[in-house]
Short mmCIF file of C-alpha atoms and ligand atoms in Angstrom, two decimals:
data_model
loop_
_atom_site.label_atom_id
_atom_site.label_comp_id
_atom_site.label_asym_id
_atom_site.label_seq_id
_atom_site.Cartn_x
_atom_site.Cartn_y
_atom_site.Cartn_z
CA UNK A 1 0.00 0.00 0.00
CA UNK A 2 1.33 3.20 -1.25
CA UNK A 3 1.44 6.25 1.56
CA UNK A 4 -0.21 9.36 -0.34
CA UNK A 5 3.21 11.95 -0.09
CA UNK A 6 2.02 15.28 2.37
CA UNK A 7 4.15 17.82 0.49
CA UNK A 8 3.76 20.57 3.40
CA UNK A 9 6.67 20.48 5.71
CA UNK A 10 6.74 21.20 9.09
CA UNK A 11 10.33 22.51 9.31
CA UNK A 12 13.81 21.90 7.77
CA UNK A 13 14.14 18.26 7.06
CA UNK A 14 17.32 17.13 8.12
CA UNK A 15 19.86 14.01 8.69
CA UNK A 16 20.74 11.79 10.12
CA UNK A 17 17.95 9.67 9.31
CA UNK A 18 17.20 8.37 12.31
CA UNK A 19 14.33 6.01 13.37
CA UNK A 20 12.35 5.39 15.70
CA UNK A 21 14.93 2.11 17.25
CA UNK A 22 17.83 4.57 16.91
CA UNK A 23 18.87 3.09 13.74
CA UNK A 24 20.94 5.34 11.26
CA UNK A 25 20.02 5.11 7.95
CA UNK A 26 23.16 5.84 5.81
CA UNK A 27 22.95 3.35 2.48
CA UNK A 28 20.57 3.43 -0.28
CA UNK A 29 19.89 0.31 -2.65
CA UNK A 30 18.68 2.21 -5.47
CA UNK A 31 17.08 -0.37 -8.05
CA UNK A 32 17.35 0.45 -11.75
CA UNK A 33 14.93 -1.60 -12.97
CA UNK A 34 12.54 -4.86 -12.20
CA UNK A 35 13.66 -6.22 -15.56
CA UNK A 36 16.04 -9.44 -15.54
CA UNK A 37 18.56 -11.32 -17.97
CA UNK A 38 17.85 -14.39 -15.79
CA UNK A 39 14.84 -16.64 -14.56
CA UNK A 40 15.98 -17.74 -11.31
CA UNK A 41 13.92 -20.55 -10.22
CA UNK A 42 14.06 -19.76 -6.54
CA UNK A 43 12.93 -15.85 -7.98
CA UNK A 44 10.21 -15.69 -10.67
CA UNK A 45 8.46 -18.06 -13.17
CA UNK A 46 9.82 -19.13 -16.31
CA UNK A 47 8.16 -16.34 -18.35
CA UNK A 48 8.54 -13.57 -15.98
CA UNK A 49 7.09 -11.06 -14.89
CA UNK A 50 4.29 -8.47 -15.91
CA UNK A 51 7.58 -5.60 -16.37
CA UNK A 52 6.83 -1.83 -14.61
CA UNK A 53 6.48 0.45 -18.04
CA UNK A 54 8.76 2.55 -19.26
CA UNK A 55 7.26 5.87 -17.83
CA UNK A 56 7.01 4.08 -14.62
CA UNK A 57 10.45 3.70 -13.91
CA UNK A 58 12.17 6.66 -12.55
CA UNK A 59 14.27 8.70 -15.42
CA UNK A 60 18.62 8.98 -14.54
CA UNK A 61 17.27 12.90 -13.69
CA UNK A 62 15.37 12.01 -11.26
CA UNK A 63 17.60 9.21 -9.68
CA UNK A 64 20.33 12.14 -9.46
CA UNK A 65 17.76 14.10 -8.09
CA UNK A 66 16.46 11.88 -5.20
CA UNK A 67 19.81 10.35 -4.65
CA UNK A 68 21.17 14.29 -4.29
CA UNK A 69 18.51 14.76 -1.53
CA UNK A 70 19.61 11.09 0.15
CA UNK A 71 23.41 12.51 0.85
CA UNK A 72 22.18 15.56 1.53
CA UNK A 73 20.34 13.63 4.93
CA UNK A 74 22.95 11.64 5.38
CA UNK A 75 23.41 8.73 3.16
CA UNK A 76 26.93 7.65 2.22
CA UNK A 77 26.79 4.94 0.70
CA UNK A 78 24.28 3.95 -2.59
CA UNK A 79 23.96 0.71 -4.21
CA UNK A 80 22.68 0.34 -7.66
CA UNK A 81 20.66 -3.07 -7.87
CA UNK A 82 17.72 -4.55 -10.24
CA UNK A 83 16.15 -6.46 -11.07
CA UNK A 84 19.53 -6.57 -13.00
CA UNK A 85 20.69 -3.16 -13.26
CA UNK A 86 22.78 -3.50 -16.39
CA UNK A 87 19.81 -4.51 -18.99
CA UNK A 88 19.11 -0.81 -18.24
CA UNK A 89 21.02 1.17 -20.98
CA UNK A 90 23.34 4.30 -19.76
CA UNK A 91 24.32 2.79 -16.36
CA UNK A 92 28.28 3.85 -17.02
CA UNK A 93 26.79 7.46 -17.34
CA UNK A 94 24.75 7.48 -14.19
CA UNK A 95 27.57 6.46 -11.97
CA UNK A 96 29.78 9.03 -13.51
CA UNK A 97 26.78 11.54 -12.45
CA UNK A 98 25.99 10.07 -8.79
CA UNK A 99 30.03 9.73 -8.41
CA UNK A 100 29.64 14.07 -8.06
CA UNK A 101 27.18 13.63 -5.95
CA UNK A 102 29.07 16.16 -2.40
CA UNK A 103 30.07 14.36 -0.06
CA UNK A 104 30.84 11.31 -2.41
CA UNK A 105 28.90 8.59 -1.47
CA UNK A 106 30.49 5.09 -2.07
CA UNK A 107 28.86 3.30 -4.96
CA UNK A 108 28.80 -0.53 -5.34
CA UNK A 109 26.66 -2.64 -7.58
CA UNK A 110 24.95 -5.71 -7.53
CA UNK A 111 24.82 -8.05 -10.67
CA UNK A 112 24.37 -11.28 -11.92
CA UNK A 113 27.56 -10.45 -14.16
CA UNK A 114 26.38 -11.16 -17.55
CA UNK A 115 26.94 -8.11 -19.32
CA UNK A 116 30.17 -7.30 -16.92
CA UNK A 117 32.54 -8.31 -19.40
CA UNK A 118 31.23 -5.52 -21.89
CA UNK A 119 31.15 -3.21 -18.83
CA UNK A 120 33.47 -3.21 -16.22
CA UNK A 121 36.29 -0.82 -17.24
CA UNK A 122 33.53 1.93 -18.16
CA UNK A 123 31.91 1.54 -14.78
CA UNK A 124 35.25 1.61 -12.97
CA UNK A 125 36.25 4.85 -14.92
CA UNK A 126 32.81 6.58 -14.05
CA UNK A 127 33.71 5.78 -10.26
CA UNK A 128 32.24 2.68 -9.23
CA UNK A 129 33.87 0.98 -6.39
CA UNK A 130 33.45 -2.46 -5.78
CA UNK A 131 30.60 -5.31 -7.32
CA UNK A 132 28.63 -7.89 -5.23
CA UNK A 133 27.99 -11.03 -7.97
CA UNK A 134 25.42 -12.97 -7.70
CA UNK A 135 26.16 -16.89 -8.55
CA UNK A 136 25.38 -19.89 -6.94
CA UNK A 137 26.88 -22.82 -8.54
CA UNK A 138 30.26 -23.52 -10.81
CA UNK A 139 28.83 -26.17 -12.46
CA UNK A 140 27.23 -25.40 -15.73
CA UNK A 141 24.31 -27.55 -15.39
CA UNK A 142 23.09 -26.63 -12.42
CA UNK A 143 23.67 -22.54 -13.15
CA UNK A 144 21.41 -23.79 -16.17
CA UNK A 145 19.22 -25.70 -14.07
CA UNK A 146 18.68 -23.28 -11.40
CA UNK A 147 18.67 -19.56 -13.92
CA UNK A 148 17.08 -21.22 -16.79
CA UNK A 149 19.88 -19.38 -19.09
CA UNK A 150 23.16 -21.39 -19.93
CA UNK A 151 25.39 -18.28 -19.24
CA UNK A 152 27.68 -19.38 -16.65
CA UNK A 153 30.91 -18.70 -18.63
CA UNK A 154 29.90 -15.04 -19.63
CA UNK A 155 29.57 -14.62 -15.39
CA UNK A 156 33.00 -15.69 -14.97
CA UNK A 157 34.27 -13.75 -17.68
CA UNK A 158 31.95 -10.55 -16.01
CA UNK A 159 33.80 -11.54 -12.69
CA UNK A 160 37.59 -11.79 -14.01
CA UNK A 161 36.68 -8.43 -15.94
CA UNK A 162 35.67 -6.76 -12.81
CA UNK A 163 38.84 -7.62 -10.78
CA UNK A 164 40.73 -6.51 -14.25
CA UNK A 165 39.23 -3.32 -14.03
CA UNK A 166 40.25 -3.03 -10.49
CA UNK A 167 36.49 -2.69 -8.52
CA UNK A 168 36.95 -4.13 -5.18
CA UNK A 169 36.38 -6.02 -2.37
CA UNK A 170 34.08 -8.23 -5.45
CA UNK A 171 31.96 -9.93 -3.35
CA UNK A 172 30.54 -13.33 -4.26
CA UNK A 173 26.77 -14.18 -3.36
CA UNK A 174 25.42 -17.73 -3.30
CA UNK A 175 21.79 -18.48 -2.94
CA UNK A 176 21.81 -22.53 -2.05
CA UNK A 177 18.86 -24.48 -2.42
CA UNK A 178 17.99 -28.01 -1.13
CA UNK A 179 18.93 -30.62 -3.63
CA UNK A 180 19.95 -28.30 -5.90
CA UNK A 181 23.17 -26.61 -4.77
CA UNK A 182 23.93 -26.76 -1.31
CA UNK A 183 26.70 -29.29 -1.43
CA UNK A 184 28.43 -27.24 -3.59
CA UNK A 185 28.95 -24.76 -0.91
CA UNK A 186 32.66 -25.41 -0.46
CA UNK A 187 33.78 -25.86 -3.85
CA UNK A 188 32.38 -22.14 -4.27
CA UNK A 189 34.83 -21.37 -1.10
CA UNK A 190 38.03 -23.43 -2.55
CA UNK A 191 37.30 -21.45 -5.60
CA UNK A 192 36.22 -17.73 -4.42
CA UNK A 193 39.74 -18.00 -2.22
CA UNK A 194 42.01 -18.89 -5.23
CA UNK A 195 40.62 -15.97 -7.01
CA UNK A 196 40.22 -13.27 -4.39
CA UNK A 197 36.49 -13.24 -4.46
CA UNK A 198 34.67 -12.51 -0.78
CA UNK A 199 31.97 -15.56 -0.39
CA UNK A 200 29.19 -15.22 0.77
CA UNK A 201 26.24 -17.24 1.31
CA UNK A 202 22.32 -15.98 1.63
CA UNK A 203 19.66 -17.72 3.31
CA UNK A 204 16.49 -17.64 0.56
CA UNK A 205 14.47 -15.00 2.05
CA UNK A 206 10.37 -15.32 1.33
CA UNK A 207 10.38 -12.50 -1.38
CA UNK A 208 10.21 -14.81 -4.16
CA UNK A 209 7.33 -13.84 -6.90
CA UNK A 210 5.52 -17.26 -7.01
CA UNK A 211 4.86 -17.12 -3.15
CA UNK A 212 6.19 -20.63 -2.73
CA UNK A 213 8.59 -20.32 -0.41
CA UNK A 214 8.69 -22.60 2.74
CA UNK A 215 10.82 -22.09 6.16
CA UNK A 216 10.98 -26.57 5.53
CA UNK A 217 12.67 -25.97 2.44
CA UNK A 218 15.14 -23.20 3.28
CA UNK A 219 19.00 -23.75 3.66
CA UNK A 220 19.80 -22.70 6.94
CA UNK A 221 22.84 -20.39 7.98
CA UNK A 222 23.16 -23.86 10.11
CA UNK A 223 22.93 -26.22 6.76
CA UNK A 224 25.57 -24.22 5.39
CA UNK A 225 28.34 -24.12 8.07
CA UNK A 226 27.77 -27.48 8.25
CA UNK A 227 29.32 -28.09 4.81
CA UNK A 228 31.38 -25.59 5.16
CA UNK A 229 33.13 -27.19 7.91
CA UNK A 230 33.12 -30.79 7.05
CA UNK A 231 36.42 -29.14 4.78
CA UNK A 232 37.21 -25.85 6.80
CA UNK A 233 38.06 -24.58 9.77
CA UNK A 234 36.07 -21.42 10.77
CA UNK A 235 36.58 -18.54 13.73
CA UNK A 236 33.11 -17.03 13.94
CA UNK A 237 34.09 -12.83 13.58
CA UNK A 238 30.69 -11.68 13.36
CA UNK A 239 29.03 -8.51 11.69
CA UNK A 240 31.66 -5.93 11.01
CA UNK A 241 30.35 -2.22 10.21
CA UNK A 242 26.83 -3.04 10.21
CA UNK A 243 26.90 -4.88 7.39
CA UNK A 244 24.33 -7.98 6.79
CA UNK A 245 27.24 -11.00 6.43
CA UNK A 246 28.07 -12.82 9.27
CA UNK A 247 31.67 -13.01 8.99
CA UNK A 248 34.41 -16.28 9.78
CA UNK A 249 38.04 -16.40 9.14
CA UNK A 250 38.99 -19.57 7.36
CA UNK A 251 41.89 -20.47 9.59
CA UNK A 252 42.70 -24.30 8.09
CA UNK A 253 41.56 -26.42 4.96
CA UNK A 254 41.53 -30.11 6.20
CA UNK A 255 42.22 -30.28 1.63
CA UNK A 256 45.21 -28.35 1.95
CA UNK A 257 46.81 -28.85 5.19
CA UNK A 258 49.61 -26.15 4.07
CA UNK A 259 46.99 -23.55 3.76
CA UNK A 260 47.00 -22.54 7.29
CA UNK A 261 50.29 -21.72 7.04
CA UNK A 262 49.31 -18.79 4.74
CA UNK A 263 46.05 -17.75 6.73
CA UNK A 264 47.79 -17.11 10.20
CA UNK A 265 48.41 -13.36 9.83
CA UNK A 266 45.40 -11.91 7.24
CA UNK A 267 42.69 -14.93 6.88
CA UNK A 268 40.35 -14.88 4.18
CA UNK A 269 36.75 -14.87 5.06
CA UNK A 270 32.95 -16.15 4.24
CA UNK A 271 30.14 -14.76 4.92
CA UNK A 272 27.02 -15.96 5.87
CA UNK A 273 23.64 -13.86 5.67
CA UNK A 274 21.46 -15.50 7.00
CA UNK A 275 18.05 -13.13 7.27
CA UNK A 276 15.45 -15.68 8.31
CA UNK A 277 17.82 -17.45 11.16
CA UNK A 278 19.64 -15.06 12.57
CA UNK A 279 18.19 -11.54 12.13
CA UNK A 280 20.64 -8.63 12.01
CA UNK A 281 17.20 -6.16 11.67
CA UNK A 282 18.71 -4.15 14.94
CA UNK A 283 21.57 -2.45 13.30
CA UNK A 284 19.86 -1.93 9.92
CA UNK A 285 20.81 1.03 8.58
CA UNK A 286 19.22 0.40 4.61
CA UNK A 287 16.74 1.82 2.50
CA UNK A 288 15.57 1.23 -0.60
CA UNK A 289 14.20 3.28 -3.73
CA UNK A 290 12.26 0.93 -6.33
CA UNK A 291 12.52 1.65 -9.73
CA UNK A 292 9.26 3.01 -9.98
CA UNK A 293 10.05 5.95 -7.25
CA UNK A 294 8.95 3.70 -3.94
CA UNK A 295 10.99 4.47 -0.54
CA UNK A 296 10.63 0.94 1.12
CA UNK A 297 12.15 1.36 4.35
CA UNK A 298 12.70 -2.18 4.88
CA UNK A 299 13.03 -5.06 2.58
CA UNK A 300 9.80 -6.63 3.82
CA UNK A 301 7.73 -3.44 4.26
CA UNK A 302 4.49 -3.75 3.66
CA UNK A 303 4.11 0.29 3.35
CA UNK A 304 5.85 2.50 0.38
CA UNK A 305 6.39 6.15 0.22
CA UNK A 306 5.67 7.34 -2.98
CA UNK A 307 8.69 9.88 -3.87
CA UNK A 308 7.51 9.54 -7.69
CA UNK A 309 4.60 10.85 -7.74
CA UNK A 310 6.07 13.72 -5.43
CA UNK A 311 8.50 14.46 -7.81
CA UNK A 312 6.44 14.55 -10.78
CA UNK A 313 3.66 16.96 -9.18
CA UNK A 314 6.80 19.55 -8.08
CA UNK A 315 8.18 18.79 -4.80
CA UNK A 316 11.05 21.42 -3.72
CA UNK A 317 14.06 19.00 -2.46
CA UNK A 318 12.71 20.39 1.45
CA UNK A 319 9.75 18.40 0.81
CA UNK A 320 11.34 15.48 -0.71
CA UNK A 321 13.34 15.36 2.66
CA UNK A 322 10.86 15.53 4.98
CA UNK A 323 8.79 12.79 3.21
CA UNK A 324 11.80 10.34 3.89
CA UNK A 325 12.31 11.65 7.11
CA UNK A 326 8.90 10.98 7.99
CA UNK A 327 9.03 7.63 6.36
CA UNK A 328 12.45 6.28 8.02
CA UNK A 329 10.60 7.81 11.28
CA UNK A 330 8.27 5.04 11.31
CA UNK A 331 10.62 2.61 9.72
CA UNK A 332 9.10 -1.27 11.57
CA UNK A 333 11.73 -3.25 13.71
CA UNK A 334 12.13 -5.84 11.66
CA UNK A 335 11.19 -8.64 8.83
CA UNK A 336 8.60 -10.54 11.44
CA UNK A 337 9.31 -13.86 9.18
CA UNK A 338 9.56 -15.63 13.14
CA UNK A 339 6.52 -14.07 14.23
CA UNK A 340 3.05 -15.58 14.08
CA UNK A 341 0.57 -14.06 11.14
CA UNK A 342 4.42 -12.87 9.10
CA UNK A 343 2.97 -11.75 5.89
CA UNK A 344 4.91 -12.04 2.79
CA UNK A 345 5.18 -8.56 1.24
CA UNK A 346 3.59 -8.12 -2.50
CA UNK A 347 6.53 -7.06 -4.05
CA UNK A 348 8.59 -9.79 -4.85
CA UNK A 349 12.45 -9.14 -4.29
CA UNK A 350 13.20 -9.05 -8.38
CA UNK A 351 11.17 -5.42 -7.65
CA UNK A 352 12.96 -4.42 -4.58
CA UNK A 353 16.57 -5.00 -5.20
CA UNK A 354 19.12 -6.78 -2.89
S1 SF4 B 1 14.60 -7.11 7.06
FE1 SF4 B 1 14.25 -4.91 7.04
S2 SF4 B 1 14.91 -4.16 9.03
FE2 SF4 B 1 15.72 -6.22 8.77
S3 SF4 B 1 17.76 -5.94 8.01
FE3 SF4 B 1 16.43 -6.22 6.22
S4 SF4 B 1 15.78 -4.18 5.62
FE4 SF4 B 1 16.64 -4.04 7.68
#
């Protein structure tokens, strides 16, 4: 349900946005576009989805626009997401633009890789910083299995480009599923540590477009270190800078007993997010602007604040403000999956961004 935007303002709007919990809100997830180059089984149907029209989604101008009024309260650090934010043409261009954006916020991306080949060195040149990749398998059958698309080389070829271009930390994202992927886990570790990719793996949140997810069905944060440490050897270090990832040094590799030789000083990591298991809800500090102009305070909001249509009918950048300050005001606690009558928002997460 959309919140009808009050444009009258009852004085200076002004950061940090703060809520109601105490919570700073200081990074955006600004999603380009609900459009996809994949089909993700554990995401949307086959066909996809009925796509927000073209004079729906919110122009570059008035990204800058809303994303100029974000810093200005405080935000400092916007991700662009989808969707998949690089079927949208001109993303080079808008990075160059947000990248001017006083103070500079720090802008990442989040991709399923496939046109990152092509794009890479323009993105890094407009002033992008560092990539978050989402892939869940290495083996080609299951990528095709589980995205519908036989792509899996062009994602690794997206990847090495990135690192070539010299964005980082690139940070690896693994959705596993049951009988699909999960036993995979560590052969995504042996390999994201050769290359100098950050793992990380996310527990399937209920967001998916088909409704079907089940709590049964879902790979635990459990389910994974359990793999996970059947080869490695894991010190828990926890949630560093507020950041969603549980993090654990890999101290030893029962594989390669002369890899904890090298990990004693600087040990790589994995991550774990695990969303549904283990919360992290209390040190939130994200928002998130739809590509059709919605200010979802949380992932699993069930309210929007509608800075589109605010835009469109003249809002001064005062107004803007204090309709986000209003809206983080009353930003809820949490997701509520472990609480009784949790309802699954309408927007599935292919229309929120990550
Ligand atoms: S579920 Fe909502 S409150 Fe919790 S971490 Fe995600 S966005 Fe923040």
């Amino acid at each position: 349900m959309t919140a009808a935007p009050a444009l009258a303002a009852a004085g200076p709007a002004t950061g940090p946005l703060v809520d109601a919990f105490g919570r700073t809100a200081d990074d955006l997830r600004i999603s380009l576009t609900d459009k996809c180059s994949l089909r993700c089984s554990y995401c949307m149907p086959a066909e996809g989805l009925q796509w927000l029209s073209r004079t729906a989604v919110l122009t570059d101008a008035e990204i800058l626009r809303l994303a100029a009024v974000f810093t200005g309260l405080g935000v400092r650090s916007i991700r662009l997401t989808g969707g998949e934010p690089l079927v949208r043409p001109g993303v080079a261009e808008l990075v160059r633009q947000l990248a001017q954006l006083e103070p500079r916020p720090e802008l990442s991306l989040t991709t399923n890789a496939l046109a990152l080949a092509d794009q890479a060195a323009a993105l890094a040149a407009s002033g992008l910083d560092r990539v978050n990749v989402s892939l869940d398998t290495l083996d080609r059958a299951t990528f095709a299995r589980l995205t519908r698309r036989d792509r899996l080389p062009d994602v690794l070829a997206g990847l090495a480009a990135a690192a070539a271009a010299g964005l980082a930390p690139i940070k690896v994202n693994a959705v596993l599923m049951r009988g699909q992927n999960l036993e995979q886990a560590d052969q995504l570790l042996a390999w994201a540590l050769e290359s100098g990719y950050q793992m990380r793996f996310i527990e399937h949140m209920p967001l998916d477009a088909d409704h079907t997810w089940t709590r049964a069905d879902m790979v635990t944060a459990e389910d994974v270190l359990a793999v996970l440490e059947a080869r490695y050897e894991l010190e828990p270090i926890g949630h560093l800078n507020n950041a969603p990832a549980e993090e654990f040094a890999v101290r030893a590799d029962r594989a390669d007993p002369q890899a904890a030789a090298r990990w004693v000083t600087d040990p790589p990591r994995v991550g774990v997010i695990a969303s549904v298991t283990r919360p992290f809800c209390r040190d939130c500090d994200r928002l998130r602007l739809t590509a059709d102009g919605q200010l979802r305070t949380c992932l699993f909001a069930h309210e929007e604040t509608d800075l589109r249509a605010a835009l469109r009918s003249g809002a001064t950048d005062q107004e803007l403000a204090t309709l986000i300050v209003t809206a983080v005001t009353a930003k809820p606690a949490g997701h509520g999956i472990q609480l009784p009558g949790f309802r699954q928002p309408e927007r599935p997460m292919s229309a929120i961004g990550g």
